[in-house]
Short mmCIF file of C-alpha atoms and ligand atoms in Angstrom, two decimals:
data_model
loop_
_atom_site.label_atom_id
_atom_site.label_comp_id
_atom_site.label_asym_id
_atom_site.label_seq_id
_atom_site.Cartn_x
_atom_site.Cartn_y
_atom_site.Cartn_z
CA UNK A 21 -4.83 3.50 16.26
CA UNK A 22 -3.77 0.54 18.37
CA UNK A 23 -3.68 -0.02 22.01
CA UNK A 24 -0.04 -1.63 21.28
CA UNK A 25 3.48 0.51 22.43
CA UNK A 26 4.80 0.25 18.21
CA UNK A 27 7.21 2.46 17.57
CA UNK A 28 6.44 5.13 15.13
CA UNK A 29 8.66 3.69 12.37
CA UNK A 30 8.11 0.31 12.82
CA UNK A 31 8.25 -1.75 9.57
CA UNK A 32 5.17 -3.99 10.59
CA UNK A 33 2.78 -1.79 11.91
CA UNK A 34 -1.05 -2.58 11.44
CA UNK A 35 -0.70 -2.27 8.10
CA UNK A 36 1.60 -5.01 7.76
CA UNK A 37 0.73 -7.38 9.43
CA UNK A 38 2.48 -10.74 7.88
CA UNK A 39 2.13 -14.27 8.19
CA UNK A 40 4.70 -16.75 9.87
CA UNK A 41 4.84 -19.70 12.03
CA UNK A 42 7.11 -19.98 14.72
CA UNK A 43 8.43 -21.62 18.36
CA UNK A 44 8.57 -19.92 21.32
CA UNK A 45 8.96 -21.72 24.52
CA UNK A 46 5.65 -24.32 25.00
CA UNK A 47 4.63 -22.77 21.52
CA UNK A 48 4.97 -25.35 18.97
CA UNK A 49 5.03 -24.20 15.39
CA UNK A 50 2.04 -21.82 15.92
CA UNK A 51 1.23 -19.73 13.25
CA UNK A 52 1.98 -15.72 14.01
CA UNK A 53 1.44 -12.71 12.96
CA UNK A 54 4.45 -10.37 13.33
CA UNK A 55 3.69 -6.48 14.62
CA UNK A 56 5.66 -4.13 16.12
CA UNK A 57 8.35 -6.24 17.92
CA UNK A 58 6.43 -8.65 18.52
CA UNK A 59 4.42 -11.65 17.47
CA UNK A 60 0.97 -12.44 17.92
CA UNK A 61 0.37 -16.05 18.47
CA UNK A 62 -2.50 -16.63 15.86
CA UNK A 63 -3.08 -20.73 16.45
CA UNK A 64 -3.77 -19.46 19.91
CA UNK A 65 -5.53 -16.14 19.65
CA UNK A 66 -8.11 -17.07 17.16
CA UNK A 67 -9.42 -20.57 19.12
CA UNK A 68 -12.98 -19.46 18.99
CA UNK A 69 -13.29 -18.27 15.90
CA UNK A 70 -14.23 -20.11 12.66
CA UNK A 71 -11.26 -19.24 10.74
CA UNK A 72 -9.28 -20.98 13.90
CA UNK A 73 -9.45 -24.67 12.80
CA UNK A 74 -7.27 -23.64 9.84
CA UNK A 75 -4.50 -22.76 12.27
CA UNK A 76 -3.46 -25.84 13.63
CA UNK A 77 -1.29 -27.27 11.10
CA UNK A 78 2.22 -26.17 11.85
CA UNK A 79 1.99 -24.82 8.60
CA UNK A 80 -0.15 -21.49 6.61
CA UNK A 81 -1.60 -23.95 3.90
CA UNK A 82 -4.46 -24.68 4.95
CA UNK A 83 -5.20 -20.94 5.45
CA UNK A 84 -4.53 -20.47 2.18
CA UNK A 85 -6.33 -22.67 0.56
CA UNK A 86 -9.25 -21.19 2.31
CA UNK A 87 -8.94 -18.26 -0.06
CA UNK A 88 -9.27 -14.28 -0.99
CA UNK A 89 -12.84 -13.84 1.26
CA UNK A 90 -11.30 -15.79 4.43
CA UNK A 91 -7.86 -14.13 4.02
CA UNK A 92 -9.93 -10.98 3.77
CA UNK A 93 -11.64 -11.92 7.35
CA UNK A 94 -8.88 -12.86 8.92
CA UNK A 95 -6.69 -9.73 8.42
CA UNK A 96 -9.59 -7.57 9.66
CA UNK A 97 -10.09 -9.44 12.59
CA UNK A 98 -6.44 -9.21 13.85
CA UNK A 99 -6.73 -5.64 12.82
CA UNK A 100 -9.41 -5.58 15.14
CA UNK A 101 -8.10 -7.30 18.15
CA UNK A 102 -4.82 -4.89 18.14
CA UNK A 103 -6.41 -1.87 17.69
CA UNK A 104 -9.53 -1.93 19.85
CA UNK A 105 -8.71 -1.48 23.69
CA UNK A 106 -11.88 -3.85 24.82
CA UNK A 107 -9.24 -7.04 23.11
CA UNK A 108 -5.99 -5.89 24.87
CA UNK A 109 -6.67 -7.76 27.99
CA UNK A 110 -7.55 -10.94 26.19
CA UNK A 111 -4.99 -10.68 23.55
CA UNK A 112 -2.29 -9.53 25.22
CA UNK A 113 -1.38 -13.18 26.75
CA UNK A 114 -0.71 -14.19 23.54
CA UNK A 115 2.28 -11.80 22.15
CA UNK A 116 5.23 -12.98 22.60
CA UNK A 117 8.89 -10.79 21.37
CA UNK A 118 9.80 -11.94 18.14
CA UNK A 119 13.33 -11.47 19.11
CA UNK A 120 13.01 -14.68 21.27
CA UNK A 121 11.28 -17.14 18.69
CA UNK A 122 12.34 -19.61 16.15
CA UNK A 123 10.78 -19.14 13.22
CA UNK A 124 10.11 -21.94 10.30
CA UNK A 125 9.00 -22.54 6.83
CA UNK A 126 5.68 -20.57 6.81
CA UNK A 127 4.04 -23.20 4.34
CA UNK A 128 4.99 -26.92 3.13
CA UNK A 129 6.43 -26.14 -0.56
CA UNK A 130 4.50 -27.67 -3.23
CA UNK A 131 6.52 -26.94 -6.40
CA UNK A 132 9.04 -23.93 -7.11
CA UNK A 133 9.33 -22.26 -9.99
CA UNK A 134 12.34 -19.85 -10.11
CA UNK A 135 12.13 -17.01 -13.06
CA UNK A 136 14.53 -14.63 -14.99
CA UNK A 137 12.49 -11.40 -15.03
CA UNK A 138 15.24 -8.37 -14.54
CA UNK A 139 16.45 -7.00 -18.09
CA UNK A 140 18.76 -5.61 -16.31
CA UNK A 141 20.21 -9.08 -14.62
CA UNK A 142 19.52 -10.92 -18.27
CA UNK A 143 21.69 -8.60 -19.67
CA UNK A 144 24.63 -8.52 -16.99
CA UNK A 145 24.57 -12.26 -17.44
CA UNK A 146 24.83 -12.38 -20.52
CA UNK A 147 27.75 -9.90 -20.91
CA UNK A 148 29.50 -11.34 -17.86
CA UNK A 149 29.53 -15.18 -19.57
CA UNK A 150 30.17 -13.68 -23.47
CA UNK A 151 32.28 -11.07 -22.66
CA UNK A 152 30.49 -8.27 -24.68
CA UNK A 153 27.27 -9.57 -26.06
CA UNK A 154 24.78 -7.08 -24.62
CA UNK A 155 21.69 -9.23 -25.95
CA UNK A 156 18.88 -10.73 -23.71
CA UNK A 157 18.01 -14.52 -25.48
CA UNK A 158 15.82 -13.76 -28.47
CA UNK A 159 12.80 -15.20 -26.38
CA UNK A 160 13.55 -13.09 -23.22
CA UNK A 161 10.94 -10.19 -24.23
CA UNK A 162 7.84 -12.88 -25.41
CA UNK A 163 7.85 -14.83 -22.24
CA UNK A 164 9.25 -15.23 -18.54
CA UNK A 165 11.84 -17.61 -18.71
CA UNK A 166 12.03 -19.61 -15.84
CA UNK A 167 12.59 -23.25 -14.61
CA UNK A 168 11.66 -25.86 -12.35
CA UNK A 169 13.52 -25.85 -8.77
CA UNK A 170 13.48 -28.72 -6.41
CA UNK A 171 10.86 -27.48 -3.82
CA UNK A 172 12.43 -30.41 -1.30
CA UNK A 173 15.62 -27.85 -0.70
CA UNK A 174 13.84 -24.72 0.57
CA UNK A 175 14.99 -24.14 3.71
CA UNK A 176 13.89 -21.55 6.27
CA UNK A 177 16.04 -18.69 6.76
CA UNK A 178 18.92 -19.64 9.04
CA UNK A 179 19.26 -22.89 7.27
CA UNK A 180 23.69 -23.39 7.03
CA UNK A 181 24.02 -23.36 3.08
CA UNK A 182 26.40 -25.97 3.10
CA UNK A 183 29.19 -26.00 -0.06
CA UNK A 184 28.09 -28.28 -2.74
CA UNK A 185 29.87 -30.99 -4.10
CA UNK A 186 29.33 -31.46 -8.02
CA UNK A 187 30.84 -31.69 -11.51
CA UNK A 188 33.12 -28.19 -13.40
CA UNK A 189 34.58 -27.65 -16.25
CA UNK A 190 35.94 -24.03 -16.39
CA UNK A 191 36.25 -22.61 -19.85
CA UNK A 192 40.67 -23.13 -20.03
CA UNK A 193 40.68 -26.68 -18.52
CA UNK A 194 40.33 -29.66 -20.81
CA UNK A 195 38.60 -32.04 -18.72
CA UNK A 196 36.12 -31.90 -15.85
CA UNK A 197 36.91 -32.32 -12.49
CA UNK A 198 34.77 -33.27 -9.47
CA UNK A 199 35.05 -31.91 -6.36
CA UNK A 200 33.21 -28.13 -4.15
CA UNK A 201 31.80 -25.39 -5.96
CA UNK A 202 34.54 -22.90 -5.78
CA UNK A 203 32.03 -20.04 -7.20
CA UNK A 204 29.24 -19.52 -4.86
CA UNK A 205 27.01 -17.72 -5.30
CA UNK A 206 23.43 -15.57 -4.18
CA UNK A 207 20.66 -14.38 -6.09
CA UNK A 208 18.40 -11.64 -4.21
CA UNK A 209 14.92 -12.29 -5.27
CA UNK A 210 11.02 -12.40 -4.17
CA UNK A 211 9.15 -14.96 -3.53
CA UNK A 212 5.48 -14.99 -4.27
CA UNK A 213 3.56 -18.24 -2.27
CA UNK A 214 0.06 -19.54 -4.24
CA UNK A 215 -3.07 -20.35 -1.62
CA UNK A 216 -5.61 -21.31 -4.21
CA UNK A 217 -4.75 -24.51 -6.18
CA UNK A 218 -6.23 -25.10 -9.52
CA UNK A 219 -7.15 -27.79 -11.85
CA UNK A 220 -5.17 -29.43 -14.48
CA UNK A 221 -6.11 -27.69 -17.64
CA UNK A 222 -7.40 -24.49 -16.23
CA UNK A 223 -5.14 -21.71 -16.98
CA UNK A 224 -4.97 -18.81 -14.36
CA UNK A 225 -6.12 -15.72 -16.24
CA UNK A 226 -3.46 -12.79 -15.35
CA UNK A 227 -5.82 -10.48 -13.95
CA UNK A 228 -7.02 -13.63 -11.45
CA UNK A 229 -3.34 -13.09 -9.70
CA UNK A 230 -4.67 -12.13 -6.50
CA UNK A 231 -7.25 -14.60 -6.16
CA UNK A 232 -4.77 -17.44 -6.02
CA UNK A 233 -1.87 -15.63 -4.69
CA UNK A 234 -1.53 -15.19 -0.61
CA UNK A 235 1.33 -13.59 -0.33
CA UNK A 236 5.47 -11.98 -0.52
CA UNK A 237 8.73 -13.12 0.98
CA UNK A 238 12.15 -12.85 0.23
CA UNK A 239 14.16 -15.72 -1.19
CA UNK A 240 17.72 -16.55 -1.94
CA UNK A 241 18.78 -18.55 -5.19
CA UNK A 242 21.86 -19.89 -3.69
CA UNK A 243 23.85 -20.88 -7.29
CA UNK A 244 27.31 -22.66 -7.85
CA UNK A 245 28.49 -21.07 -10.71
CA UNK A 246 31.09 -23.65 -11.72
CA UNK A 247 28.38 -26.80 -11.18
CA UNK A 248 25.84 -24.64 -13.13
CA UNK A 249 27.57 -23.14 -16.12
CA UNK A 250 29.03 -26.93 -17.12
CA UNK A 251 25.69 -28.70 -16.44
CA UNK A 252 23.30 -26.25 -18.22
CA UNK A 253 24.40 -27.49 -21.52
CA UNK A 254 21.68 -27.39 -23.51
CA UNK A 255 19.12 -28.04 -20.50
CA UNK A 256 18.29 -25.60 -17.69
CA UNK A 257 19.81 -25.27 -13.73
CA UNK A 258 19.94 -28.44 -11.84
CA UNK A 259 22.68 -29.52 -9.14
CA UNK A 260 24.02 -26.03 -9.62
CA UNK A 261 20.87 -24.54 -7.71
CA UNK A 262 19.14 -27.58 -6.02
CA UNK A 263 21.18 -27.53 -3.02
CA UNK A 264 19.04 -24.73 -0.88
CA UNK A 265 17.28 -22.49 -1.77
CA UNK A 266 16.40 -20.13 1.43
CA UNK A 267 12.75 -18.39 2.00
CA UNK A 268 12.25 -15.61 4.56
CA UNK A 269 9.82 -16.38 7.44
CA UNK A 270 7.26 -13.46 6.73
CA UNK A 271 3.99 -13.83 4.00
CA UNK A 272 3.30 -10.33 3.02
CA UNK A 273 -0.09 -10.65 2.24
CA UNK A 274 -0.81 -8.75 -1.03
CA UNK A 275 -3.75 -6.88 0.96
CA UNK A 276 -0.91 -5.32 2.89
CA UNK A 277 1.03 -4.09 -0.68
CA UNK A 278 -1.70 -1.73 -2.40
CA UNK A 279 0.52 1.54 -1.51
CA UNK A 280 3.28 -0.35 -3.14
CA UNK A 281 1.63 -0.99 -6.11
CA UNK A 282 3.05 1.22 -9.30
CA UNK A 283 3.01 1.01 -13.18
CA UNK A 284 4.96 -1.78 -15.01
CA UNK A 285 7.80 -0.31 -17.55
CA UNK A 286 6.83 -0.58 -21.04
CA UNK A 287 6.64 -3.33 -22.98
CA UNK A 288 7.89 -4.09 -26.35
CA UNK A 289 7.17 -5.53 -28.71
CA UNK A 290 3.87 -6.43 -26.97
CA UNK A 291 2.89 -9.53 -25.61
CA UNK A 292 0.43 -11.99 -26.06
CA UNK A 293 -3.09 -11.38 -24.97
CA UNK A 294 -2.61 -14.41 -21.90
CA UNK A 295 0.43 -11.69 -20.72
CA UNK A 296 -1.88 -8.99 -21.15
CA UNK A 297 -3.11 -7.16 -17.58
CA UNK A 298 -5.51 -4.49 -16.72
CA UNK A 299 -3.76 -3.73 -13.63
CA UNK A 300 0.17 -3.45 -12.19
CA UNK A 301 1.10 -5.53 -10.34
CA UNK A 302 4.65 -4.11 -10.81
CA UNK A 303 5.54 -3.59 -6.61
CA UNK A 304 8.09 -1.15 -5.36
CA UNK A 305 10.19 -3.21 -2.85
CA UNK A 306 13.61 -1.68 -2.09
CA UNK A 307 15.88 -4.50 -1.64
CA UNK A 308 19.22 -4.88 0.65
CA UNK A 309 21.70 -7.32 0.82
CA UNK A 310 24.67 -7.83 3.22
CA UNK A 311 27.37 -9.65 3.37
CA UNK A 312 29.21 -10.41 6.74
CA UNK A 313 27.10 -7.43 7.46
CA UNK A 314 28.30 -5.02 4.99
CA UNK A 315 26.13 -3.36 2.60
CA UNK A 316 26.60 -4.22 -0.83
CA UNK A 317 23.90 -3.53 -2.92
CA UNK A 318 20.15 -2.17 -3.18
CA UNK A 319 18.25 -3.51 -5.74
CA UNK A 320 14.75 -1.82 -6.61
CA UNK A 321 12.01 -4.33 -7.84
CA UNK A 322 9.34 -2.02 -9.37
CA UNK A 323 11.61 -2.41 -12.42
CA UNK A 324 11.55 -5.89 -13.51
CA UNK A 325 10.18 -6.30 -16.83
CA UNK A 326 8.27 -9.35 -16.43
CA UNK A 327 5.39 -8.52 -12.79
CA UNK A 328 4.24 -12.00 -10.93
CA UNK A 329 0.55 -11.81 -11.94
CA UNK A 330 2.49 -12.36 -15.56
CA UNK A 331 4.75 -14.87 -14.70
CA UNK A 332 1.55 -17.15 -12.68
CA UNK A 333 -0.59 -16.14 -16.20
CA UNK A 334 2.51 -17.95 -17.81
CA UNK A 335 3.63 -20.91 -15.82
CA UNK A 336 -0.07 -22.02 -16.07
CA UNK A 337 -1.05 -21.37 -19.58
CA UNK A 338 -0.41 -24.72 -20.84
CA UNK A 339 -2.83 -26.45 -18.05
CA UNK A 340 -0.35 -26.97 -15.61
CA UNK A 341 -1.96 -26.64 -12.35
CA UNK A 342 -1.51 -25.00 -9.48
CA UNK A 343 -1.17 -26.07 -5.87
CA UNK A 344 -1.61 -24.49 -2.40
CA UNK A 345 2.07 -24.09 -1.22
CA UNK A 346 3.49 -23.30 -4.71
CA UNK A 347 6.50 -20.80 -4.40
CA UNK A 348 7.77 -19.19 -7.46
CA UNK A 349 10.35 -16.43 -7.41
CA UNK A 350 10.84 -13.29 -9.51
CA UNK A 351 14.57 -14.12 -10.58
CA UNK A 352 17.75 -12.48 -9.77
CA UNK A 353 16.48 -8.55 -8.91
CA UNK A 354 19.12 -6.34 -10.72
CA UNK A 355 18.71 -2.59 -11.02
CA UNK A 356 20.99 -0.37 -13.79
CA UNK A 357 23.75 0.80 -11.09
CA UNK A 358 26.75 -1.07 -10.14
CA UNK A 359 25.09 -1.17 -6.47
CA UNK A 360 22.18 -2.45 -7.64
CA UNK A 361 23.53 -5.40 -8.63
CA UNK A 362 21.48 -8.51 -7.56
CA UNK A 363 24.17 -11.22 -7.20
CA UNK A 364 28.02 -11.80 -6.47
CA UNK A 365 28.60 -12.91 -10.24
CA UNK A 366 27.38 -9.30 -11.16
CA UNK A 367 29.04 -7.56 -8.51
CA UNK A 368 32.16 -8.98 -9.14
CA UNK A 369 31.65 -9.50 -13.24
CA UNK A 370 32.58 -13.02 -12.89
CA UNK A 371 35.47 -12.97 -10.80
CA UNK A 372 37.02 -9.99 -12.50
CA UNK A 373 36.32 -7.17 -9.99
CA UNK A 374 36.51 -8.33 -6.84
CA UNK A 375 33.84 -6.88 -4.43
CA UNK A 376 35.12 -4.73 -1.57
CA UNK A 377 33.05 -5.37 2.27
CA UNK A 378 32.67 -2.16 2.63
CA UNK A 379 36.06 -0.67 4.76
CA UNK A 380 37.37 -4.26 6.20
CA UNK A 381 40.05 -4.02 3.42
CA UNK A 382 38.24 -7.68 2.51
CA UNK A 383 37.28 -8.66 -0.91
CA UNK A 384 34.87 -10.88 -2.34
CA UNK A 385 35.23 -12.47 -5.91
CA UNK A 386 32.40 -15.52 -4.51
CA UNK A 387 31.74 -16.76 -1.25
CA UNK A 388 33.60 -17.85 0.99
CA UNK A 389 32.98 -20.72 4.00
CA UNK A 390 31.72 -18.60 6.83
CA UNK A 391 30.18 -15.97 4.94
CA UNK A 392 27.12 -14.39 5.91
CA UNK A 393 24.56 -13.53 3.18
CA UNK A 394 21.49 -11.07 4.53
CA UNK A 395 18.58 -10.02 2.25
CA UNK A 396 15.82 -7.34 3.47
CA UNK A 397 13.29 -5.19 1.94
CA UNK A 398 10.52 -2.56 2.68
CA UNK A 399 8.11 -1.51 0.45
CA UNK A 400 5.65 1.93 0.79
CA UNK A 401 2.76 1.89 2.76
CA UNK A 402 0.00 4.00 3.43
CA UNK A 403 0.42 7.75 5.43
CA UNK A 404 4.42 7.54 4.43
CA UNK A 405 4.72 4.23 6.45
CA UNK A 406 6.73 1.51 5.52
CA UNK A 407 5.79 -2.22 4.66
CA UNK A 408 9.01 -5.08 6.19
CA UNK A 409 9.22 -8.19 4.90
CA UNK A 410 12.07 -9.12 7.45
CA UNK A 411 15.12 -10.85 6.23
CA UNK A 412 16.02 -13.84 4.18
CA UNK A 413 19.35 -15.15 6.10
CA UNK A 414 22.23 -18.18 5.57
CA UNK A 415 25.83 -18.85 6.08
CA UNK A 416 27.60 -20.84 3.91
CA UNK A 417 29.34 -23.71 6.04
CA UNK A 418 32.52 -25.79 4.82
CA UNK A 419 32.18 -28.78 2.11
CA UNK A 420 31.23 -31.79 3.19
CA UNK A 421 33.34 -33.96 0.81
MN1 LIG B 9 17.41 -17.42 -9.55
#
């Protein structure tokens, strides 16, 4: 029930509910709350209440470091105000359309951690670079692989990806050359953003997930192929991914994702007790991606083999701590069909098959200066609703040297 005109099949009904912080006019970087069409202007809205003085910072961090219990009030009070007609008058001053703002980077980044979590994407890779090996690595099933990202390079959504510059060696040529990346590259993934920080030498136990994560966006792993695949030898992505790295404007709070919530696949062999969880947190988020506004793949999440509450159990179990702002993301989300394909390097198997744009008679083997790359995803909610998370959106602009 809400006093509000939402559409029936909006993706951010009360149930939703997400996090951002925006622009709009005399608005400076407020923090919002997206519903319907619109977007609720939080920093304003929630003056008088205690929870208010954690609005003010251009930024969600401090809100999340107030953790679970305040997240918890917060939610229900904005619940509250747009569903009970005695607020409408009073809160009504305060939405403004969301097709009208700018939106920004909901938090300040503390330190990214990107992962490697889809079999499915392991394994593509892997065939793709050996040309037949179907193997994942041999430590693939006992641990997330991931690495460190530069958290300086996340850009909001909108940010121009602009062509890096950098080092390649393809496989025929003798010598490297220096010059643009001429294999660009995305990687669909999701983003999970940490409120509660912890100490150095305190391990987050898996089943703690939700009491130090806020919240789900959508992120793209912009890669150059050519930079990556002659740097990475023996140690892990550096200039080949540093560039940007793009992060949709919308926290899904987890408290909105319970109806998305299913089993995790099996795993095998087993893994050790710190991977161990009593619940799921395997989520069903059905990905898009577009390119120049064509359609070219749908990758389902619910099937990665490694869940975030596993992958925070893991990047912490040596004492590393955690801080309010961290983003890590899931890795490249790759289903078993050829349209589920999470990145250009799959959909294209390296070059080999070049991807059609759906009927423009254009192909893509990478991207190309001017290209649009669009990722979106819903998730179930409760009553047969659905659960947005927006978009994650850049356009890769020309080379700069
Ligand atoms: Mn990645």
């Amino acid at each position: 029930m809400t006093w509000l005109d939402l559409p029936a099949d909006t993706l951010f009904g009360l149930d939703n509910l997400p996090y951002g912080v925006f622009s709009h006019g005399e608005r400076t970087r407020r923090a919002g709350v997206a519903v319907g069409d619109q977007v609720l202007d939080l920093s304003a809205a929630a003056e008088e209440e205690s929870f208010g003085r954690l609005l003010g910072a251009g930024v969600l961090n401090p809100l999340l470091a107030a953790g679970p219990e305040t997240w918890a009030d917060v939610r229900a009070r904005v619940r509250e105000w747009l569903s009970e007609p005695r607020h409408a008058d009073r809160i009504r001053p305060h939405l403004v359309p969301r097709n009208e703002i700018t939106s920004h980077l909901p938090v300040e980044v503390a330190d990214y951690v990107d992962f490697y979590s889809s079999e499915q994407h392991a394994l593509n890779a892997s065939r793709v670079f050996s040309g037949g090996d179907d193997l994942v690595p041999p430590n693939w099933k006992h641990l997330p692989i991931g690495y460190h990202g530069r958290a300086g390079t996340v850009v909001a959504s909108g940010t121009p990806v602009i062509r890096p510059a950098g080092q390649r060696k393809p496989r025929q040529a003798t010598e490297p050359s220096f010059g643009s990346s001429r294999l660009l590259d995305f990687e669909a993934e999701v983003g999970f953003v940490v409120g509660v920080g912890t100490e150095l030498g305190a391990p987050v136990p898996v089943d703690e997930f939700p009491r130090h994560v806020f919240g789900v966006c959508l992120v793209n792993d912009w890669s150059a192929r050519d930079l990556q695949g002659w740097e990475m030898q023996p140690l892990g992505p550096f200039l080949g991914k540093s560039f940007a790295t793009s992060m949709s404007p919308w926290l899904v709070p987890l408290a909105a994702l319970e109806h998305a919530r299913v089993p995790q696949p099996a795993q095998d062999p087993e893994p050790f007790e710190y991977l161990r969880a009593a619940e799921s947190w395997s989520l069903d988020l059905a990905l898009e991606i577009r390119i120049n506004g064509h359609l070219v793949s749908s990758p389902p999440f619910a099937t990665q083999y490694w869940t975030a509450a596993q992958q925070l159990a893991h990047l912490t179990v040596n004492g590393a701590s955690l801080r309010t702002g961290d983003l890590y993301a899931s890795g490249t989300v790759t289903g078993p069909a050829k349209d589920q394909r999470g990145s250009l390097l799959e959909l294209s198997w390296g070059g080999r098959e070049p991807l059609a744009l759906g009927d423009s008679g254009e192909t893509r083997k990478f991207l190309e200066d001017g290209d649009e790359v669009v990722i979106s995803a819903s998730a179930p909610g409760p009553a047969g609703a659905r659960i947005g998370f927006g978009e994650v959106r850049g356009t890769v602009a020309p080379a700069v040297v």
